[in-house]
Structure formats: structure tokens, C-alpha cells
Coordinates of C-alpha atoms in Angstrom, one line a residue:
M1 CA -36.9 81.0 97.7
D2 CA -34.1 80.2 96.2
T3 CA -32.7 82.9 93.8
Y4 CA -30.8 82.3 90.1
D5 CA -29.5 83.7 87.4
L6 CA -31.1 81.6 84.7
T7 CA -33.6 78.3 85.2
I8 CA -34.1 75.8 82.4
I9 CA -37.6 74.7 82.3
G10 CA -36.7 70.8 80.5
G11 CA -33.7 68.6 80.3
G12 CA -32.9 68.1 76.5
S13 CA -31.2 69.4 74.1
A14 CA -31.6 73.2 74.8
G15 CA -31.6 72.8 78.2
L16 CA -28.7 71.0 78.3
V17 CA -26.6 73.1 76.3
L18 CA -27.5 76.2 78.3
A19 CA -26.9 74.7 81.4
V20 CA -23.2 74.1 81.1
A21 CA -23.1 77.5 79.6
G22 CA -24.6 78.7 82.7
A23 CA -22.4 77.0 84.7
T24 CA -19.1 77.6 82.8
L25 CA -19.6 81.4 83.1
G26 CA -20.4 81.4 86.8
K27 CA -23.9 82.3 86.9
K28 CA -26.0 80.8 89.1
T29 CA -28.3 78.0 87.6
A30 CA -31.1 75.7 87.9
L31 CA -32.2 72.9 86.0
V32 CA -35.5 71.6 86.4
E33 CA -36.8 68.4 84.7
K34 CA -39.9 65.8 85.6
H35 CA -38.6 62.8 84.6
R36 CA -35.2 62.4 83.0
I37 CA -32.0 64.4 81.8
G38 CA -31.3 63.5 78.5
G39 CA -34.8 64.6 76.8
D40 CA -36.9 62.9 73.9
C41 CA -33.0 62.5 71.7
L42 CA -32.0 60.2 74.5
W43 CA -34.5 57.9 75.8
T44 CA -37.0 58.1 73.1
G45 CA -36.1 59.4 70.1
C46 CA -32.5 59.5 68.2
V47 CA -30.5 57.1 70.3
P48 CA -32.8 54.3 70.7
S49 CA -34.3 54.6 67.0
K50 CA -30.5 54.8 65.5
A51 CA -29.2 52.2 67.6
L52 CA -32.7 49.9 67.0
L53 CA -31.5 50.7 62.5
K54 CA -28.3 49.6 63.2
A55 CA -29.0 45.9 64.3
A56 CA -31.9 45.8 62.0
K57 CA -29.1 46.7 59.7
V58 CA -27.2 44.0 60.5
A59 CA -29.8 42.0 60.4
N60 CA -30.4 42.4 56.5
Y61 CA -26.8 42.4 56.2
I62 CA -26.7 39.1 57.3
Q63 CA -29.7 38.3 55.3
N64 CA -27.9 39.4 51.8
A65 CA -24.7 38.1 52.9
E66 CA -24.2 36.2 49.8
K67 CA -24.3 39.2 48.0
Y68 CA -20.7 39.9 49.4
G69 CA -19.0 36.4 48.8
V70 CA -20.0 35.0 52.6
V71 CA -21.9 32.7 53.3
A72 CA -23.4 32.3 56.4
P73 CA -26.0 31.5 58.4
S74 CA -29.3 32.8 58.9
P75 CA -30.1 33.4 62.7
A76 CA -33.1 35.0 63.5
P77 CA -33.4 38.6 65.3
D78 CA -33.8 38.2 69.3
W79 CA -36.0 41.1 70.0
Q80 CA -34.9 40.6 73.8
R81 CA -31.4 41.2 73.1
V82 CA -31.8 44.0 70.6
I83 CA -33.6 46.1 72.7
G84 CA -30.7 45.6 75.3
Y85 CA -28.3 46.6 72.9
V86 CA -30.4 50.1 72.6
Q87 CA -31.0 49.9 75.9
S88 CA -27.1 50.0 76.8
T89 CA -26.7 52.6 74.0
Q90 CA -28.6 54.8 75.8
H91 CA -27.0 53.7 79.8
A92 CA -23.6 55.0 77.8
I93 CA -24.8 58.3 76.5
E94 CA -26.2 58.9 80.3
E95 CA -23.3 57.6 82.2
E96 CA -21.1 59.7 80.3
H97 CA -22.8 63.0 78.9
D98 CA -26.2 63.2 80.9
N99 CA -25.6 62.0 84.2
P100 CA -27.4 64.7 86.2
E101 CA -24.0 64.1 88.8
R102 CA -22.0 65.6 85.8
F103 CA -23.9 68.9 86.0
R104 CA -24.1 69.3 89.7
E105 CA -20.6 69.1 90.0
M106 CA -20.6 71.8 87.5
G107 CA -22.4 74.6 89.6
V108 CA -26.1 74.0 88.4
D109 CA -28.7 72.5 90.4
V110 CA -30.8 69.7 88.9
I111 CA -34.3 69.9 90.0
F112 CA -36.6 66.8 89.5
G113 CA -39.9 67.3 89.5
N114 CA -43.2 69.2 88.3
G115 CA -43.8 72.8 88.5
H116 CA -45.4 76.0 87.0
F117 CA -44.9 79.6 86.3
E118 CA -46.2 81.7 89.3
S119 CA -45.1 84.6 87.7
P120 CA -42.7 85.8 85.6
N121 CA -39.4 86.0 87.9
T122 CA -40.9 82.7 89.6
F123 CA -41.5 79.2 89.6
V124 CA -42.9 76.6 91.6
V125 CA -42.1 73.4 91.6
E126 CA -42.6 70.2 93.4
D127 CA -39.1 68.3 94.3
A128 CA -39.2 64.5 93.7
E129 CA -36.3 64.1 95.8
S130 CA -36.9 66.2 98.4
G131 CA -40.8 65.9 98.7
E132 CA -40.3 69.7 99.4
T133 CA -41.9 72.5 97.1
R134 CA -39.9 74.8 96.4
T135 CA -39.6 78.4 94.8
L136 CA -37.4 79.2 92.3
K137 CA -37.0 83.2 92.0
S138 CA -34.8 83.9 88.7
K139 CA -33.8 86.7 86.1
K140 CA -34.2 84.3 83.1
F141 CA -35.8 81.7 82.3
V142 CA -36.0 79.3 79.5
I143 CA -38.6 77.0 78.7
S144 CA -37.4 73.6 76.6
T145 CA -39.6 71.3 77.6
G146 CA -39.9 69.4 74.1
S147 CA -42.6 67.9 72.4
R148 CA -44.7 64.3 72.9
P149 CA -46.5 62.1 70.0
L150 CA -49.5 63.1 68.7
A151 CA -52.5 61.0 68.1
P152 CA -54.8 61.1 65.3
P153 CA -59.0 60.6 65.8
I154 CA -59.2 57.5 64.4
P155 CA -62.4 55.9 66.0
G156 CA -61.5 52.7 68.5
L157 CA -57.9 54.0 68.9
E158 CA -58.1 54.8 72.1
S159 CA -58.8 51.3 73.1
C160 CA -56.5 49.3 70.8
G161 CA -53.7 49.7 73.1
Y162 CA -51.3 51.5 70.2
L163 CA -47.6 52.6 70.3
D164 CA -46.1 55.6 69.4
S165 CA -43.2 56.4 69.5
E166 CA -42.3 56.7 73.3
T167 CA -44.4 53.9 74.7
V168 CA -42.4 51.5 71.2
W169 CA -39.7 50.9 73.6
E170 CA -41.4 48.9 76.2
L171 CA -42.5 46.0 73.7
E172 CA -41.3 42.5 75.4
T173 CA -41.8 40.7 71.8
L174 CA -42.1 41.5 68.0
P175 CA -45.3 41.6 66.8
N176 CA -45.8 39.4 63.5
R177 CA -48.2 41.9 61.9
M178 CA -47.4 45.8 63.0
L179 CA -49.2 49.0 61.3
V180 CA -47.5 52.4 60.9
V181 CA -49.9 55.5 60.4
G182 CA -47.9 57.8 59.0
A183 CA -44.9 57.7 56.5
G184 CA -42.9 60.3 57.8
P185 CA -39.2 60.2 58.6
I186 CA -40.5 58.2 62.6
G187 CA -42.8 55.9 61.0
V188 CA -40.2 55.1 57.9
E189 CA -37.1 54.8 60.2
L190 CA -39.4 52.3 62.6
G191 CA -41.5 50.7 59.5
Q192 CA -38.5 49.7 58.1
A193 CA -36.2 48.5 61.4
F194 CA -39.0 46.3 62.4
H195 CA -39.6 45.0 59.2
R196 CA -36.0 44.1 58.7
L197 CA -35.9 42.6 62.0
G198 CA -38.8 40.1 61.5
A199 CA -42.2 41.7 61.0
D200 CA -44.6 42.1 58.3
V201 CA -44.8 45.8 58.3
T202 CA -47.8 47.8 56.4
I203 CA -47.5 51.9 56.6
A204 CA -50.5 53.9 56.1
Q205 CA -49.9 57.5 54.6
R206 CA -53.3 59.8 54.1
S207 CA -51.4 61.7 51.5
G208 CA -50.3 60.8 48.2
R209 CA -46.3 60.1 49.2
I210 CA -44.0 59.2 51.7
L211 CA -41.6 62.0 53.5
T212 CA -43.7 65.0 52.4
K213 CA -41.1 67.3 53.0
E214 CA -38.8 66.2 50.8
D215 CA -37.9 66.6 47.2
L216 CA -40.5 65.1 45.0
D217 CA -37.6 62.8 43.0
V218 CA -36.9 61.7 46.6
S219 CA -40.1 60.5 48.1
D220 CA -40.8 58.5 45.2
Q221 CA -37.4 56.9 44.7
M222 CA -37.4 56.4 48.8
L223 CA -41.1 54.7 48.1
H224 CA -39.6 53.0 45.1
Y225 CA -36.8 51.4 47.5
L226 CA -38.8 50.4 51.0
R227 CA -41.4 48.6 48.7
A228 CA -38.8 47.0 47.1
D229 CA -37.4 46.5 50.5
G230 CA -40.6 44.4 51.4
L231 CA -42.6 46.9 53.1
T232 CA -46.7 47.6 52.0
I233 CA -47.2 51.1 51.9
R234 CA -50.8 52.5 51.1
L235 CA -50.8 56.3 50.0
N236 CA -54.2 58.3 49.9
T237 CA -55.7 56.3 53.1
N238 CA -57.4 56.8 55.6
I239 CA -58.2 54.6 58.9
R240 CA -62.3 54.4 59.1
Q241 CA -62.2 52.7 62.3
V242 CA -60.5 50.4 64.9
T243 CA -61.4 47.5 66.6
Q244 CA -59.9 45.0 69.2
E245 CA -60.6 41.9 68.6
Q246 CA -59.6 38.5 70.2
K247 CA -57.3 37.7 67.3
G248 CA -55.6 41.2 67.3
T249 CA -56.7 44.9 66.6
K250 CA -59.0 45.1 62.9
V251 CA -58.2 48.3 61.2
T252 CA -60.6 49.4 58.1
F253 CA -59.2 51.3 55.5
S254 CA -60.2 53.4 53.2
S255 CA -59.2 54.7 49.4
S256 CA -60.2 56.0 46.7
E257 CA -58.9 53.5 44.4
N258 CA -59.4 49.8 46.8
G259 CA -62.1 51.7 48.1
N260 CA -62.9 49.9 52.0
V261 CA -60.7 47.4 53.0
E262 CA -60.2 45.6 56.8
Q263 CA -56.7 44.0 57.5
T264 CA -55.8 42.4 61.2
F265 CA -52.5 43.5 63.1
D266 CA -50.8 42.9 66.4
K267 CA -49.5 45.9 67.2
I268 CA -50.5 49.5 65.4
L269 CA -47.4 52.1 66.0
I270 CA -48.6 55.5 65.8
A271 CA -46.1 58.2 64.0
A272 CA -48.5 60.9 62.9
G273 CA -47.4 64.2 64.2
R274 CA -46.5 65.4 67.8
A275 CA -47.5 68.2 70.3
P276 CA -45.7 70.5 72.9
N277 CA -45.1 70.1 76.1
V278 CA -46.4 73.1 78.4
E279 CA -49.8 71.1 80.0
G280 CA -49.2 72.6 83.6
L281 CA -47.0 75.2 83.4
E282 CA -49.5 78.2 83.4
L283 CA -47.9 79.9 80.5
E284 CA -51.1 81.9 79.7
Q285 CA -51.4 83.2 83.3
I286 CA -48.1 85.1 83.5
G287 CA -48.5 86.4 80.0
V288 CA -46.9 84.0 77.7
R289 CA -48.5 83.4 74.7
V290 CA -49.3 79.1 73.3
G291 CA -50.4 78.8 69.8
R292 CA -51.0 75.7 67.8
R293 CA -47.5 75.0 67.0
G294 CA -46.2 75.2 70.7
I295 CA -44.9 78.3 72.8
E296 CA -44.6 82.1 70.6
V297 CA -40.9 83.8 70.3
N298 CA -39.4 86.5 68.3
N299 CA -36.3 86.3 66.2
K300 CA -34.4 86.4 69.3
L301 CA -37.0 83.3 71.3
Q302 CA -38.0 85.5 73.1
T303 CA -41.7 85.2 74.4
R304 CA -44.0 88.0 74.9
V305 CA -42.2 88.6 78.6
K306 CA -39.0 90.0 78.2
N307 CA -37.2 88.0 80.9
I308 CA -38.3 84.5 79.4
Y309 CA -37.1 82.2 76.1
A310 CA -38.2 79.2 74.6
A311 CA -36.2 76.7 72.2
G312 CA -36.4 73.7 71.3
D313 CA -39.5 71.1 69.4
V314 CA -41.9 73.3 72.6
I315 CA -41.3 76.2 69.8
G316 CA -42.6 73.9 66.8
H317 CA -39.7 75.6 64.5
Y318 CA -38.3 71.8 63.0
L319 CA -38.0 69.3 65.4
F320 CA -34.6 67.8 65.4
T321 CA -32.1 67.7 68.2
H322 CA -29.4 69.8 66.5
V323 CA -31.9 72.7 66.0
A324 CA -32.4 72.5 69.5
A325 CA -28.6 72.8 70.6
F326 CA -28.1 75.4 67.4
Q327 CA -31.2 77.7 69.1
A328 CA -29.6 77.4 72.7
Q329 CA -26.0 78.6 71.6
L330 CA -27.7 81.5 70.3
L331 CA -29.8 82.2 73.6
L332 CA -26.4 82.0 75.3
R333 CA -25.1 85.1 73.7
N334 CA -28.8 86.5 74.0
I335 CA -28.9 86.3 77.3
F336 CA -25.5 86.5 79.1
F337 CA -23.7 89.3 76.2
P338 CA -24.3 92.7 75.2
F339 CA -25.5 92.9 71.4
S340 CA -28.7 90.1 70.7
K341 CA -28.7 88.1 67.4
T342 CA -31.3 86.6 65.2
I343 CA -32.1 83.6 64.7
N344 CA -31.2 82.4 61.0
Y345 CA -32.8 78.8 59.0
A346 CA -31.8 80.0 55.8
V347 CA -29.6 76.8 56.2
V348 CA -31.3 73.6 58.4
P349 CA -30.0 70.4 57.6
W350 CA -31.6 67.1 58.3
T351 CA -31.6 63.3 57.8
T352 CA -34.0 60.6 57.9
F353 CA -32.0 57.9 58.9
C354 CA -33.7 54.6 56.8
D355 CA -31.5 52.6 54.7
P356 CA -31.0 54.2 52.7
E357 CA -30.3 57.4 54.3
V358 CA -32.3 60.6 53.3
A359 CA -30.3 63.8 53.9
R360 CA -31.4 67.6 53.2
C361 CA -30.9 71.1 53.3
G362 CA -32.1 74.4 51.9
M363 CA -34.6 74.1 49.3
T364 CA -36.6 71.3 46.7
E365 CA -36.5 71.7 43.1
A366 CA -40.5 72.7 43.3
E367 CA -39.3 75.2 46.2
A368 CA -36.6 76.8 44.0
R369 CA -38.2 77.4 40.5
E370 CA -41.3 79.4 42.4
K371 CA -38.8 81.5 44.2
Y372 CA -36.1 82.1 41.5
G373 CA -37.6 80.9 38.4
A374 CA -35.1 78.7 36.5
V375 CA -32.6 77.6 37.9
D376 CA -29.9 74.7 37.3
V377 CA -30.4 70.7 38.9
F378 CA -27.6 68.4 38.9
T379 CA -27.7 65.0 39.8
L380 CA -25.3 61.9 40.4
D381 CA -26.6 58.5 40.4
Q382 CA -25.0 56.5 43.7
G383 CA -23.8 53.7 41.1
D384 CA -21.5 56.4 39.9
V385 CA -19.8 57.0 43.2
D386 CA -16.6 54.2 43.4
R387 CA -17.3 54.0 46.8
A388 CA -20.8 52.6 46.7
V389 CA -20.4 50.2 44.2
A390 CA -17.7 48.6 46.1
E391 CA -19.4 48.1 48.8
G392 CA -22.9 47.5 47.3
E393 CA -24.3 50.5 48.8
T394 CA -25.6 51.9 45.1
Q395 CA -28.9 52.9 45.9
G396 CA -29.9 56.5 45.6
F397 CA -28.3 59.2 44.4
T398 CA -27.1 63.1 45.0
K399 CA -29.3 65.8 43.5
V400 CA -28.1 69.5 43.6
I401 CA -30.2 72.8 42.8
A402 CA -28.6 75.8 42.2
S403 CA -28.5 79.5 40.4
R404 CA -28.1 79.0 37.1
W405 CA -25.0 81.6 36.3
N406 CA -22.8 81.7 39.8
G407 CA -23.5 77.9 41.0
K408 CA -25.0 79.6 43.8
I409 CA -26.1 75.9 46.1
L410 CA -29.7 76.6 47.2
G411 CA -30.5 72.9 47.9
V412 CA -29.2 69.5 48.1
H413 CA -30.6 66.1 48.6
V414 CA -28.5 63.1 49.3
V415 CA -30.4 59.4 49.1
G416 CA -27.6 56.3 49.9
A417 CA -25.4 55.7 52.0
N418 CA -24.0 57.6 54.8
A419 CA -25.7 60.5 53.2
G420 CA -25.9 62.1 56.6
E421 CA -22.5 62.6 56.8
V422 CA -21.9 63.7 53.2
I423 CA -24.6 66.1 53.7
H424 CA -22.1 68.6 56.1
E425 CA -19.7 69.8 53.3
Y426 CA -22.7 70.9 51.3
V427 CA -23.7 72.8 54.4
L428 CA -20.3 74.2 55.3
A429 CA -21.0 75.7 51.4
M430 CA -24.2 77.2 51.8
Q431 CA -23.4 78.7 55.1
M432 CA -19.8 80.6 53.6
G433 CA -21.8 81.2 50.0
I434 CA -18.9 78.8 48.4
P435 CA -20.5 78.1 44.8
L436 CA -20.5 74.4 42.9
R437 CA -17.1 75.9 40.9
K438 CA -15.0 76.7 44.2
L439 CA -16.4 72.8 45.6
S440 CA -14.8 71.3 42.4
G441 CA -11.5 72.6 43.0
M442 CA -11.3 70.9 46.4
I443 CA -9.4 67.6 47.0
H444 CA -11.4 64.4 47.6
V445 CA -9.8 61.5 49.4
Y446 CA -10.7 58.6 46.9
P447 CA -12.5 56.4 47.1
T448 CA -14.7 58.1 49.7
F449 CA -18.7 58.6 49.7
S450 CA -18.0 62.3 50.7
S451 CA -16.2 62.2 46.5
S452 CA -20.2 62.5 44.9
T453 CA -19.7 65.9 45.9
W454 CA -16.6 66.8 44.0
R455 CA -18.3 64.9 41.4
V456 CA -21.6 66.6 41.1
A457 CA -20.2 70.3 41.6
G458 CA -17.5 69.3 38.5
K459 CA -21.0 69.2 36.6
W460 CA -21.2 72.9 37.0
F461 CA -18.6 73.1 34.2
S462 CA -20.2 70.9 31.7
E463 CA -23.7 71.0 32.5
G464 CA -24.1 74.6 34.0
T465 CA -26.1 77.4 32.3
L466 CA -23.4 79.6 32.4
I467 CA -20.9 77.7 30.5
Q468 CA -23.3 76.2 28.2
T469 CA -23.9 79.6 27.2
L470 CA -20.5 80.8 26.7
R471 CA -20.0 77.5 24.9
R472 CA -22.6 78.8 22.7
A473 CA -20.9 82.3 22.0
I474 CA -18.3 81.0 21.5
G475 CA -19.3 78.3 19.0
V476 CA -18.2 75.3 21.1
G477 CA -19.9 72.1 21.3

């Protein structure tokens, strides 16, 4: 039996942060991973999708080169080379950051294989490298096994060889006709990328709008942009039947507007939700509760079994790599140091990396009005940002929701080029309680995309409720 201070089940973002921390603090640490170090982010999520999106954006630039006064040939994307580029980025990150030997050199016992809990203090794993059955006894456990794509119950879907965010990277050729089921971040990102690389893409969404977790103005504008880009997007649409035929996969759509419509595709990509990876761990037998969304934890990320914690996608809160790392940092404190701390999700940013990008932090306008009643809303069109004009990237806008009197930032929504970078100044302001009037006093480099923050913040002095009230009181304006 091997004895450890900390054993981590799952080698994704949260697990790797904790493994490094445990080894650095001199704690005897084990990391158990059934497949590959790096998790969903490196192998099937963030990294390959962003590499694919970059390739798609380059293809789009070439197709629209004349806009910039550049006369260029229009070579067709080579799918094999595109996938080769995607894989090269994965392997570069694996070698530099997620190589198991790197962690072993730090002192982490990296074990590959499937396993299960035998008791709250022991985990049994079939070591894939040695072929041995190992029993790991540990003072503390962290479960960070992630999540996997979830397929909706569509008749005939299982027999058609559908793709999901894990298997799409195995495509040998680019499909001519692709159906994407789901218009959340994954569906929108991959749908636009495949379209720009040459596929005829249709996105089917059950609800009446895309990107349903975003502000309504954001959803509406992105729907317009994607349709203008050439994607077919079916809203309020259910898929009644999928039938595999010789000429392709026949899909029967049903909607209140068009009734039943049939269309044939070469491939179907499912992007309609995820499920936590808890099978085979035998958690219920040791008293760890698993709900519909994932492992149940308290606000210290602790399960009902006091020495077992969980983090990342497997607990179902904000399925983002950066949130998993944030949770791991909290666990580091709660496991190894006195005076535990509770998790605070008040300021959680995220970005959908379509083109233009969509970044958000805090409340939507509807959420803010529901909680606070009257609020101030300040918007700036991307066409008013000089850097965006210079680069021909004028699609988008910034929308900031703030309290009426002191300009406290309640929510920020940025649509545009580099939105995922621009959002961080707002994140810091919200985290530290910095109001808009102070942001407007900060010098911003010109011309930059982030100068939009200065422009929006300055609107508080001209459009804010407090300023308008004072002007009326003194008879100005």
C-alpha cells in the first residue's frame, strides 16, 4: 500500500494546479489519470478549438484580403494541414507544460489507469504502465475527473456515427454539409470555424436564441453576425428523427414556423451539454453524493466526506478551465493551511471565441434590473473604437450595466475583436470595487482595443443618473 498526503483523481486543470502545489510544499502527492495529462482543455477543448478557430480566421482573412487593399490568391484550406497545425499546438503545450515526466521530476507520483474508492481513505487503481493493482492510502483526496459531451435523446442518432467535441478532432476529411446541434459556445465556435474552412454549416437550436447565457442584446447581435457570415441557424427547432442513408444522414426538423422539414448532411456534430465523469469511482459507497449536475460540494469545495474534495467540471459549477484553476487555488489553501476559505463566484468572466469574440463578466441587463430595479446602461459601438476602425474589425459593441448613483459595475458584455483580452480590466475593477468614474481617469494607450474601456467609463460623466440629476438640480443641460 502506498501512502500519500494528497491524492488527486484527474489530470486536468484543477488536478495539475494542485499537483504542482502539493509537490512544491513538500507533500507526498499522487496524481491518477486514466488517459492523458492535460484533460479536456488540452486534448478536446480549449487548445484544439482555439487553434482551429485561428486557422478559420486566417482563411477568412485571405478570402477578404481585398478589403485591406491586398490582392491575394484564394487557396482552399487543406483539412489535413489544418488538423496538423491543431495537433502541433497540443503537442507543444504538452511538452512544455503537461508532460508527465515534468511532474514526476517535481516529486509527483503520476499514475495512469482506472480506479475506484475502496474507502474514504483508500483508492484502488489498475496501473496501466506497470500492470499492477495499486492501493493508494491518502490523508486527502481531490476528485477532478472533468466532464464529457452529452448527446440528446434523438431517435436514430446513435446509429449515424455522430461527432462531438471529443471525436470531431478525428475527422479525416472536411464534411461538405455539417449539422451542429446546439448553439451554445461550443456549437457557435466550431460551427463558424467549419463554415469558414469550407463546410456548409447549419446550426439547430431548440430555444428562440443562440448563446442563451449571454445578454439578450449580445445574442441578437451575434445571430445577425453569424447569419451574415453565411451560417444557417434554425431557432425554435427540434430534431424529430435521424436516418442514415447511402447519400448521407437525413434529418427531420420540426419547428412552429416551418413544420417538418427534411435535410441531408454528411456529418452531425453534437454540442448540446455535458455530463460529469463519475462512473466507476464508486462514490456513493463511501458517502459522496452525486447530483444531476455532478458531485455535491459545500462552499469550501468539500464533499460530505470531510477528507474528500472536488473541483472542476465534475462539480458542475461554471465549466471553464480558468474556473477549475481558481477552485484549485482555493483548495490549496483549505487543504494545506489553517483557516479555510469559502468560494466566491461573484466575479466570473468567460469568453466565447467566435468572430467577433463574446466576453462577459457579471450580470446581464435583465438580471441586474430584476435584482436592483433601475440601473444605468452604457454602450459603445465598436465602430467608435479607432483601433477597431484601423483594423477593419468594427463588428461589435461594449455594454456596461452599473448602479445608478455611484457607477458600481454590475455587469460587462464585450462583443468584438480581442474581447477576451479587453474584459480583464473590467474584471479587476469589479473584483476590487473600482467604479466607472475611476476607470475613466486611467490613462489608456492609444490606439488600442482596450481604450474602449476608457470611452465607456467616461459616459458615466455625461449619461449617468447621478450626473444628470445634478445637472437638472443646478439648471445645466
